[in-house]
């Protein structure tokens, strides 16, 4: 026996399939099974083109109406499972991905493995690799019951690569009746203004921590340097909890995982829960006044010094170079 | 309005975690209230107060009849608790845990709203809120950074990648709240004293009508096949700033061709 069909929960924003979905499709197509997507949202044709390019042959399209998209997608999946018999369903460890995995898990009475970093399929057995204790220990867990197996994978666990395929065939599911689960309605969407690249997609990420001293220094040191390098800015949980920056900027176990070409950590101690979100960056630069700070154990270049002196000098020097 | 808050009691996150021979988390020492759940407790107290009446009831599944974390939440002001503790629950996965929690909520009875954190600090599967809602057949409003109730409805601001969505549903419903949604109060001395006498309804899986095949190792339907230390990243060059360290950073960035 081997796995014959894999579904990916496809998410998109503004007509663009999310990078974590493309990562899942890329990894899933290596399994050699039939690969199909399930998508709740607008712009099905555009989404089908991108999903197809990354290996999906079919895209089941659900109209969520005002429902939460994860609820609509999971309800559609539950309705299709008997006829289509997927062996494995992959979700992103995202807001909607978690909604969808949780609901489907109950509808099918199947366990979920979440926070996956790696996926291994041997015959019909599926094993998921996760990290615990702030990334210090790796654990492999295998499903022992019948499929479909439900797995949520953390973004940036795999690289996204195009397979050069044509658009996936769109199969219209229409709207679904999710019962009371479908009563949670999206009344309104509010988007904060976004300047510069997204945190998870940026080549360069500059993050700040409590060592900045105060909120104003986040703007003048972290944001300023990030803008100069055309990168994105992030944060440790300490300053998110203090309300200096929104949660969306948090890097780490309970925030985002980033894997940029260069990660610059300013005034961040390097707790394991922070490291787990950034230690796979290609290059790490740390600026911290404490030479014993754990962040230096992962830094390719560590500067032991006061960030309020080093960073302004760095900003001036880069401005002078690029002027 | 009656609100149930799901509170997890966890090993102190400041103490390095350890696994047992069965690869479950060691939970032998004293357990504490997961800080993530203190936001739910505070939110529940505020919502009940705003509604002008009702009760905040805690539900927790924990080993060894642990009540330390529950007492903290009772001291904050919750009225009573249901504690599910049973050796048969060892090894439970998040779906089995959710079955236990959903049955406990049904046992509490007349409930309008259930609050959870978005994920716990020790397991952080992040699926329990959605699973509990689905088992109860209620809507799940997840990742709330603002919650209000009124007219038999709950309205939240749901965290998104871009900002937030306003999401509304009629009650009863399950809402998962993000850290920082409110400022949890410190238990007062009076609260701590009162908490000692507040009722804790201790139940087993069987009391909830759950069979041994639905919970614990059997219910989880998964097996840990390998545990190993993560490969460490090598530390590189370290420079003590003498007023010129920024030049080394510029050079480093130039070598990488990012400036
Ligand atoms: C490191 C680690 C990784 C794990 N990974 C998985 C996995 O991938 N899949 C899986 O099925 N199981 C997993 N488990 C087991 C699973 O975490 C627990 O069995 C189960 O209790 C779910 O807990 P959670 O904290 O992960 O839930 P989460 O979904 O993260 O919890 C969210 C919220 O639900 C409420 N809640 C959760 N548990 C309780 C409780 N016991 N009592 C009261 N309220 C509660 C709390 O409000 C909590 O903040 C893992 C356990 C550990 C220690
Ligand atoms: C369950 C759980 C989940 C968590 N999830 C996350 C997560 O997702 N992300 C995360 O980041 N954290 C997370 N944490 C918190 C984490 O453990 C740390 O508390 C947090 O990362 C610390 O943030 P910090 O480095 O900014 O602050 P601190 O640890 O206080 O470090 C500040 C650093 O700044 C340095 N400093 C001070 N002044 C200066 C100066 N003038 N110039 C240069 N350096 C200076 C200090 O030497 C120190 O090293 C989690 C914790 C738990 C328990």
XYZ file of C-alpha atoms and ligand atoms in Angstrom:
688
model
C 0.000 0.000 0.000
C 1.113 3.510 -0.620
C -0.432 6.919 -0.427
C -2.470 7.682 -3.517
C -4.091 11.057 -2.906
C -3.030 14.182 -1.040
C -5.138 17.271 -0.437
C -3.754 20.671 0.402
C -5.887 23.337 2.103
C -5.259 26.270 -0.231
C -5.264 29.798 1.167
C -5.013 33.032 -0.756
C -5.057 36.739 -0.009
C -5.799 39.410 -2.579
C -5.731 36.941 -5.474
C -2.355 35.553 -4.454
C -1.899 32.057 -3.060
C -0.054 32.333 0.263
C 3.591 31.333 0.329
C 2.921 28.655 2.948
C 0.356 27.002 0.639
C 2.902 26.963 -2.199
C 5.425 25.381 0.184
C 2.917 22.613 1.008
C 2.128 21.960 -2.656
C 5.839 21.773 -3.509
C 6.550 19.265 -0.751
C 3.371 17.268 -1.398
C 4.073 16.750 -5.079
C 7.312 14.935 -4.139
C 5.149 12.192 -2.615
C 4.163 11.057 -6.104
C 0.455 10.850 -5.294
C -2.463 12.644 -6.931
C -2.312 16.200 -5.604
C -5.453 18.315 -5.246
C -6.319 21.568 -3.521
C -9.399 22.676 -1.609
C -9.982 26.425 -1.547
C -12.620 28.676 0.000
C -12.496 32.249 -1.307
C -12.584 34.493 -4.380
C -10.657 34.467 -7.656
C -10.790 30.688 -8.179
C -9.301 30.887 -11.672
C -6.240 32.872 -10.554
C -5.764 30.604 -7.561
C -6.102 27.490 -9.759
C -3.377 28.810 -12.061
C -0.927 29.270 -9.193
C -1.876 25.991 -7.488
C -1.506 24.187 -10.831
C 1.878 25.731 -11.440
C 2.939 24.209 -8.110
C 1.639 20.744 -8.879
C -2.092 20.552 -8.086
C -4.203 18.910 -10.791
C -7.607 19.828 -9.338
C -8.898 22.669 -7.222
C -12.160 22.175 -5.343
C -13.594 25.659 -5.029
C -15.982 26.537 -2.229
C -17.871 29.805 -1.962
C -17.555 30.780 1.709
C -20.032 33.636 1.519
C -19.521 35.486 4.819
C -18.374 32.354 6.623
C -14.869 32.024 8.009
C -12.915 30.457 5.117
C -11.471 27.634 7.237
C -14.959 26.580 8.305
C -16.228 26.575 4.711
C -13.195 24.611 3.458
C -13.405 21.965 6.196
C -17.139 21.513 5.650
C -16.579 21.004 1.926
C -13.754 18.561 2.617
C -15.908 16.522 4.985
C -18.546 16.287 2.258
C -16.051 15.118 -0.365
C -13.990 12.681 1.693
C -16.121 9.584 1.121
C -16.161 9.952 -2.648
C -12.576 11.158 -3.062
C -10.733 9.235 -0.299
C -7.670 11.424 0.299
C -4.994 9.687 2.406
C -3.417 12.863 3.709
C -4.682 16.438 4.138
C -2.128 19.203 4.649
C -2.876 22.561 6.266
C -0.683 25.570 7.000
C -0.235 26.372 10.683
C -2.057 29.639 9.971
C -5.224 31.223 11.347
C -7.545 29.716 8.732
C -5.518 26.504 8.467
C -5.957 25.864 12.174
C -9.703 26.563 11.987
C -10.030 24.120 9.101
C -7.897 21.333 10.616
C -9.732 21.518 13.956
C -13.190 21.337 12.421
C -12.308 18.555 9.970
C -10.694 16.565 12.766
C -14.003 16.444 14.643
C -16.124 15.881 11.539
C -14.019 12.847 10.568
C -13.022 11.865 14.123
C -9.351 11.856 13.143
C -6.388 13.145 15.194
C -4.299 16.059 13.957
C -0.549 16.528 14.104
C 0.281 20.201 14.189
C 3.359 22.459 14.130
C 4.961 20.061 11.630
C 8.423 20.920 10.293
C 9.000 17.756 8.276
C 6.912 15.095 6.614
C 7.888 11.524 5.762
C 5.753 8.975 3.965
C 6.748 5.314 3.868
C 4.229 3.066 2.171
C 0.964 4.172 3.701
C 2.460 5.359 6.977
C 2.804 9.087 7.586
C 5.301 10.549 10.059
C 5.471 14.204 11.069
C 8.567 15.873 12.515
C 8.085 18.610 15.118
C 10.345 20.520 17.487
C 9.657 20.883 21.206
C 11.285 22.684 24.131
C 11.823 25.806 22.070
C 13.331 23.893 19.179
C 15.967 22.074 21.243
C 14.482 18.602 20.727
C 13.123 17.034 17.549
C 10.270 14.550 17.738
C 8.868 12.243 15.047
C 5.259 11.132 15.438
C 3.518 8.522 13.294
C -0.211 8.111 12.768
C -1.292 4.615 13.800
C -5.005 4.785 12.942
C -6.823 4.948 9.623
C -6.599 8.006 7.342
C -7.217 10.568 6.152
C -4.330 11.896 8.223
C -4.551 15.576 9.107
C -1.317 17.540 9.390
C -0.647 21.250 9.938
C 2.807 22.434 8.864
C 4.557 25.579 10.068
C 5.279 28.122 7.329
C 8.863 28.153 5.998
C 9.371 24.449 6.684
C 9.794 23.744 2.962
C 10.919 25.787 -0.032
C 8.286 26.732 -2.621
C 9.228 25.892 -6.208
C 7.173 26.043 -9.366
C 6.705 22.770 -11.250
C 5.781 24.679 -14.381
C 2.390 22.942 -14.628
C -0.760 24.388 -16.193
C -3.752 25.581 -14.228
C -5.512 23.103 -11.952
C -8.974 22.039 -13.100
C -11.545 23.960 -11.037
C -14.276 21.787 -9.546
C -17.064 24.006 -8.230
C -18.457 22.866 -4.879
C -20.659 25.937 -4.504
C -21.722 27.016 -1.052
C -21.875 24.689 1.945
C -24.108 24.312 4.992
C -21.828 24.285 8.013
C -24.617 24.292 10.581
C -23.975 26.432 13.635
C -20.209 26.491 12.852
C -21.165 28.539 9.818
C -22.915 31.149 11.961
C -19.643 32.943 12.705
C -19.813 35.636 10.044
C -17.142 38.034 8.856
C -18.825 41.444 8.973
C -15.904 43.603 8.086
C -12.206 43.413 7.222
C -9.641 45.881 8.424
C -6.180 45.918 6.831
C -3.351 47.841 8.429
C -1.233 49.769 6.028
C 1.658 47.600 4.925
C 4.856 49.194 3.745
C 7.794 47.171 2.508
C 8.013 43.396 2.127
C 6.131 40.904 4.309
C 7.977 39.559 7.313
C 7.911 35.933 6.103
C 8.929 36.808 2.577
C 11.630 39.428 3.123
C 15.276 38.808 2.183
C 16.354 40.868 5.165
C 14.686 40.981 8.558
C 15.649 43.402 11.325
C 14.169 42.545 14.722
C 14.239 44.413 17.991
C 13.867 43.363 21.620
C 13.663 44.781 25.100
C 17.301 45.934 24.868
C 16.124 48.823 22.689
C 15.077 50.505 25.924
C 11.874 52.122 24.739
C 9.238 52.146 22.042
C 10.587 55.216 20.240
C 13.894 53.463 19.600
C 12.041 50.720 17.719
C 11.099 53.273 15.070
C 14.402 55.099 14.881
C 16.657 52.034 15.055
C 14.807 48.906 13.869
C 12.317 50.298 11.353
C 14.832 52.773 9.999
C 17.505 50.123 9.411
C 14.973 47.720 7.885
C 13.720 50.370 5.462
C 17.251 51.277 4.469
C 17.978 47.617 3.664
C 14.576 47.194 1.946
C 13.767 44.550 4.508
C 10.979 43.809 6.957
C 10.946 44.460 10.695
C 10.161 41.978 13.431
C 10.203 41.723 17.195
C 10.705 39.555 20.254
C 7.688 38.663 22.359
C 8.894 40.889 25.187
C 8.149 44.047 23.208
C 4.956 42.655 21.694
C 3.679 41.949 25.210
C 4.715 45.464 26.256
C 2.551 46.823 23.460
C 5.383 48.531 21.542
C 4.549 46.656 18.323
C 1.637 44.502 17.091
C 1.606 40.720 17.496
C 1.902 40.240 13.725
C 5.576 41.229 14.051
C 6.475 38.579 16.638
C 9.139 36.075 15.621
C 9.395 32.756 17.443
C 7.544 29.766 18.784
C 4.264 31.588 19.249
C 4.883 34.000 16.402
C 6.270 33.748 12.905
C 9.059 31.599 11.536
C 11.385 33.514 9.246
C 14.208 32.308 7.046
C 15.694 35.386 5.383
C 19.106 35.775 3.793
C 20.071 38.059 6.684
C 18.479 38.319 10.144
C 19.629 41.179 12.356
C 18.706 40.868 16.050
C 18.990 44.089 18.047
C 18.737 43.992 21.834
C 17.298 40.458 21.798
C 18.639 37.987 24.364
C 18.015 34.871 22.287
C 15.609 32.795 24.395
C 15.013 29.355 22.821
C 11.429 30.394 22.003
C 12.795 33.253 19.911
C 15.614 31.234 18.330
C 13.219 28.580 17.057
C 11.640 31.202 14.803
C 14.838 32.521 13.204
C 17.793 30.194 13.652
C 17.455 28.737 10.170
C 18.155 32.122 8.582
C 21.081 32.017 6.123
C 23.056 34.644 8.042
C 22.513 36.046 11.513
C 23.890 39.284 12.922
C 23.329 40.047 16.604
C 23.872 43.300 18.451
C 23.707 42.956 22.237
C 25.578 44.592 25.074
C 25.901 41.356 27.051
C 28.713 39.205 25.621
C 27.124 36.145 27.280
C 23.710 36.600 25.606
C 22.527 33.283 24.092
C 21.753 35.011 20.777
C 25.522 35.004 20.094
C 25.527 31.192 20.030
C 23.674 31.292 16.700
C 25.130 34.518 15.269
C 27.538 34.492 12.331
C 28.512 38.008 13.316
C 28.025 39.161 16.898
C 28.566 42.752 17.963
C 28.988 43.193 21.708
C 27.910 46.769 22.247
C 25.183 49.286 22.983
C 22.592 49.215 20.210
C 21.855 52.896 20.792
C 25.397 53.620 19.615
C 26.063 50.837 17.090
C 22.799 51.052 15.146
C 22.754 54.827 14.499
C 26.385 54.587 13.339
C 25.442 51.656 11.115
C 22.511 53.563 9.629
C 24.747 56.565 8.858
C 27.431 54.342 7.329
C 24.936 52.541 5.058
C 23.393 55.870 4.037
C 26.857 57.160 3.141
C 27.600 54.019 1.085
C 24.341 54.000 -0.807
C 24.000 57.758 -1.300
C -24.365 35.359 31.236
C -22.453 32.220 32.175
C -18.937 31.824 30.849
C -16.698 28.742 30.958
C -12.960 29.350 30.731
C -10.785 26.393 29.728
C -7.623 26.667 31.766
C -4.620 24.449 31.321
C -2.345 23.753 34.275
C 1.206 23.345 33.016
C 4.751 22.804 34.326
C 6.521 26.135 34.969
C 7.739 27.226 31.493
C 10.834 28.778 33.118
C 12.023 25.291 34.111
C 13.516 23.286 31.219
C 11.048 20.604 30.086
C 11.717 16.868 30.141
C 10.090 13.863 28.553
C 9.069 10.648 30.306
C 10.038 7.185 29.046
C 6.700 7.174 27.206
C 7.699 10.435 25.490
C 5.041 12.495 27.210
C 5.865 15.738 28.968
C 6.945 15.267 32.603
C 4.204 16.798 34.704
C 5.209 15.513 38.120
C 6.036 18.731 39.929
C 3.587 21.429 40.853
C 1.651 22.767 37.887
C 0.727 26.407 37.413
C -1.978 28.301 35.566
C -0.863 28.727 31.959
C -0.298 32.466 31.618
C -2.040 32.308 28.226
C -5.241 31.325 30.028
C -5.061 34.175 32.543
C -6.277 36.425 29.709
C -9.364 34.243 29.216
C -10.117 34.332 32.952
C -9.840 38.122 33.065
C -11.926 38.507 29.905
C -14.628 36.245 31.341
C -14.780 38.219 34.599
C -15.119 41.476 32.670
C -17.799 40.119 30.306
C -19.903 38.702 33.140
C -19.627 41.978 35.013
C -20.608 43.961 31.913
C -23.583 41.625 31.378
C -24.735 42.457 34.887
C -24.703 38.936 36.257
C -23.772 35.321 35.738
C -20.987 32.982 36.651
C -17.436 32.261 35.540
C -16.754 28.514 35.682
C -13.356 26.924 35.021
C -12.767 23.635 33.220
C -9.399 21.929 33.393
C -7.992 18.520 32.544
C -4.817 17.808 34.480
C -2.948 14.879 36.060
C -2.781 14.016 39.783
C -5.830 16.043 40.855
C -3.799 19.197 40.320
C -5.551 22.333 41.567
C -2.743 24.907 42.007
C -3.479 26.625 38.710
C -7.221 26.441 39.312
C -6.804 28.115 42.708
C -4.993 31.014 41.011
C -7.893 31.486 38.593
C -10.459 31.092 41.403
C -8.540 33.722 43.367
C -8.873 36.073 40.409
C -12.642 35.727 40.808
C -14.003 32.625 39.052
C -16.854 31.019 41.009
C -16.123 27.300 40.697
C -14.306 24.681 38.666
C -14.629 21.281 37.033
C -11.384 19.289 37.220
C -10.969 16.158 35.139
C -8.141 14.034 36.442
C -7.763 10.370 35.576
C -4.756 8.102 34.863
C -6.720 6.857 31.822
C -6.175 10.276 30.225
C -2.359 10.010 30.028
C -1.147 10.297 26.447
C -4.304 12.047 25.240
C -3.914 14.021 22.026
C -5.686 17.278 21.368
C -8.836 15.660 19.946
C -9.228 13.405 23.013
C -8.508 16.378 25.272
C -11.189 18.323 23.438
C -13.691 15.480 23.932
C -13.033 15.642 27.679
C -13.386 19.434 27.732
C -16.575 19.422 25.635
C -18.187 16.824 27.928
C -17.159 18.881 30.969
C -18.787 21.976 29.485
C -21.981 19.993 28.954
C -21.742 18.934 32.607
C -21.554 22.590 33.696
C -24.882 23.028 31.961
C -26.278 26.445 31.185
C -23.304 27.988 29.333
C -23.434 30.981 26.974
C -19.793 31.397 26.093
C -16.586 29.352 26.282
C -13.205 31.083 26.312
C -9.819 29.462 25.610
C -6.368 30.730 24.695
C -5.314 30.467 21.046
C -2.667 27.907 22.024
C -1.224 26.629 25.263
C 2.340 27.384 26.371
C 3.472 23.757 26.671
C 1.767 21.762 23.907
C 0.754 24.645 21.614
C -1.127 22.395 19.196
C -3.578 25.249 18.756
C -6.482 23.010 17.762
C -8.373 22.552 21.048
C -10.554 25.699 20.675
C -11.845 24.680 17.221
C -12.239 21.049 18.224
C -14.192 21.859 21.399
C -16.518 24.134 19.404
C -17.062 21.483 16.732
C -17.794 18.802 19.351
C -20.365 21.068 21.010
C -21.751 22.024 17.602
C -21.125 25.704 18.322
C -19.420 28.371 16.206
C -15.706 28.994 16.894
C -14.530 32.590 16.782
C -10.758 32.277 16.899
C -7.767 34.577 17.531
C -9.776 37.323 19.207
C -7.912 40.493 20.155
C -11.128 42.193 21.260
C -14.364 40.607 22.542
C -17.790 42.061 23.318
C -21.162 40.446 24.007
C -24.738 41.691 23.958
C -28.184 40.853 22.535
C -27.402 37.131 22.600
C -24.393 37.657 20.346
C -20.629 37.770 20.585
C -18.535 40.022 18.390
C -14.749 39.833 18.112
C -11.847 41.390 16.296
C -10.123 38.390 14.768
C -6.369 38.748 14.246
C -5.381 38.327 10.570
C -2.118 38.620 8.641
C -3.162 42.040 7.371
C -4.935 43.465 10.428
C -8.216 42.134 11.799
C -11.677 40.971 10.749
C -14.831 41.745 12.685
C -16.554 38.400 13.260
C -19.930 37.894 14.924
C -22.040 34.902 15.963
C -25.021 34.187 18.137
C -24.430 32.536 21.507
C -23.578 29.957 22.677
C -20.155 30.076 21.046
C -16.460 29.369 21.663
C -13.955 32.224 21.482
C -10.156 31.841 21.605
C -8.368 34.941 22.878
C -4.844 36.108 22.085
C -2.316 37.051 24.767
C -2.595 40.695 25.753
C -6.334 40.966 24.954
C -6.864 42.335 28.483
C -4.621 42.968 31.482
C -5.086 40.021 33.889
C -5.658 41.174 37.475
C -3.494 40.019 40.345
C -5.434 37.950 42.879
C -6.069 39.992 46.022
C -5.372 38.558 49.476
C -9.127 38.281 49.996
C -9.451 36.500 46.667
C -6.733 34.028 47.590
C -8.420 33.237 50.898
C -11.849 32.889 49.276
C -10.458 30.601 46.559
C -9.558 27.965 49.145
C -13.244 27.268 49.769
C -14.617 27.559 46.260
C -16.064 24.293 44.901
C -13.993 22.079 42.598
C -16.035 19.298 41.008
C -13.520 16.447 40.515
C -14.526 13.972 37.807
C -13.071 11.056 35.839
C -13.355 10.193 32.153
C -15.972 7.579 33.010
C -18.039 10.190 34.894
C -18.168 12.108 31.615
C -19.269 9.029 29.720
C -16.003 8.686 27.807
C -14.738 5.155 27.197
C -11.093 4.108 27.471
C -10.863 3.792 23.670
C -11.724 7.462 23.160
C -9.019 9.008 25.338
C -5.408 8.457 26.441
C -2.965 6.536 24.268
C -5.725 4.550 22.545
C -7.662 7.678 21.608
C -4.575 9.456 20.267
C -3.967 6.993 17.425
C -0.400 8.204 17.074
C 2.994 6.964 18.198
C 6.265 8.773 18.827
C 8.932 7.013 16.783
C 11.999 9.147 17.436
C 13.288 11.832 19.809
C 16.653 13.532 19.295
C 18.515 16.737 20.074
C 18.229 19.377 17.357
C 21.483 20.109 15.519
C 23.126 23.211 17.002
C 24.106 26.155 14.839
C 27.766 27.194 14.987
C 28.578 30.541 16.548
C 30.662 32.774 14.294
C 32.797 35.831 14.829
C 32.259 38.082 17.876
C 33.390 41.712 17.861
C 33.584 43.963 20.937
C 32.375 47.445 19.915
C 35.103 50.095 20.201
C 33.126 52.657 18.222
C 33.897 51.050 14.853
C 31.987 47.739 15.028
C 29.356 49.090 12.643
C 32.022 49.073 9.926
C 32.368 45.308 10.336
C 28.578 44.990 9.881
C 28.712 47.061 6.692
C 31.509 44.867 5.367
C 29.553 41.711 6.255
C 26.456 43.010 4.425
C 28.553 44.047 1.421
C 30.047 40.557 1.186
C 26.518 39.179 1.045
C 25.729 41.738 -1.658
C 22.710 43.080 0.200
C 24.069 46.631 0.105
C 5.279 19.425 22.932
C 3.964 18.757 22.678
C 3.482 18.635 21.348
C 2.239 18.025 21.089
N 1.805 17.937 19.804
C 0.585 17.399 19.543
C 0.064 17.316 18.230
O 0.717 17.713 17.256
N -1.172 16.776 18.054
C -1.906 16.331 19.102
O -3.034 15.888 18.880
N -1.447 16.391 20.350
C -0.209 16.901 20.609
N 0.256 16.945 21.891
C -0.585 16.519 22.944
C -1.561 17.662 23.194
O -0.868 18.870 23.296
C -2.252 17.508 24.428
O -2.566 16.197 24.572
C -3.614 18.199 24.475
O -3.834 18.479 25.815
C -3.750 19.444 23.679
O -3.094 20.445 24.357
P -2.482 21.729 23.722
O -1.978 22.413 24.903
O -1.546 21.443 22.653
O -3.792 22.427 23.110
P -3.964 23.835 22.440
O -4.881 23.625 21.294
O -2.680 24.517 22.168
O -4.735 24.580 23.598
C -5.465 25.782 23.361
C -6.249 26.143 24.567
O -7.207 25.111 24.864
C -7.383 25.006 26.276
N -6.858 23.715 26.761
C -5.981 22.887 26.158
N -5.729 21.819 26.948
C -6.465 21.988 28.068
C -6.629 21.237 29.268
N -5.952 20.099 29.468
N -7.482 21.707 30.214
C -8.161 22.860 30.021
N -8.023 23.621 28.923
C -7.195 23.195 27.959
C -6.560 26.130 26.881
O -7.331 27.293 26.951
C -5.458 26.271 25.846
O -4.770 27.489 25.921
C 1.492 17.533 22.167
C 1.963 17.671 23.484
C 3.189 18.272 23.735
C 3.674 18.391 25.160
C 5.471 29.430 25.880
C 6.354 30.576 25.512
C 6.353 31.025 24.203
C 7.176 32.088 23.832
N 7.170 32.503 22.515
C 8.015 33.469 22.134
C 8.091 33.892 20.769
O 7.345 33.428 19.902
N 8.996 34.853 20.449
C 9.815 35.428 21.379
O 10.620 36.300 21.001
N 9.757 35.076 22.672
C 8.870 34.123 23.069
N 8.810 33.792 24.395
C 9.508 34.653 25.378
C 10.983 34.351 25.514
O 11.154 33.309 26.459
C 11.732 35.599 26.005
O 11.165 36.034 27.210
C 11.714 36.756 25.014
O 12.098 36.310 23.730
C 12.670 37.828 25.503
O 12.611 38.958 24.661
P 13.881 39.927 24.548
O 15.043 39.144 24.066
O 13.446 41.099 23.776
O 14.058 40.433 26.044
P 15.161 40.088 27.135
O 15.275 38.636 27.339
O 14.849 40.939 28.291
O 16.521 40.543 26.473
C 16.903 41.853 26.244
C 18.342 41.820 25.751
O 18.747 43.110 25.394
C 20.088 43.305 25.791
N 20.309 44.739 25.953
C 19.891 45.550 26.958
N 20.249 46.816 26.723
C 20.908 46.828 25.556
C 21.543 47.844 24.785
N 21.526 49.133 25.172
N 22.123 47.491 23.634
C 22.143 46.185 23.216
N 21.565 45.194 23.908
C 20.952 45.516 25.064
C 20.243 42.516 27.062
O 21.600 42.145 27.253
C 19.347 41.313 26.789
O 20.093 40.238 26.230
C 7.999 32.719 24.786
C 7.999 32.265 26.106
C 7.191 31.206 26.482
C 7.218 30.729 27.912
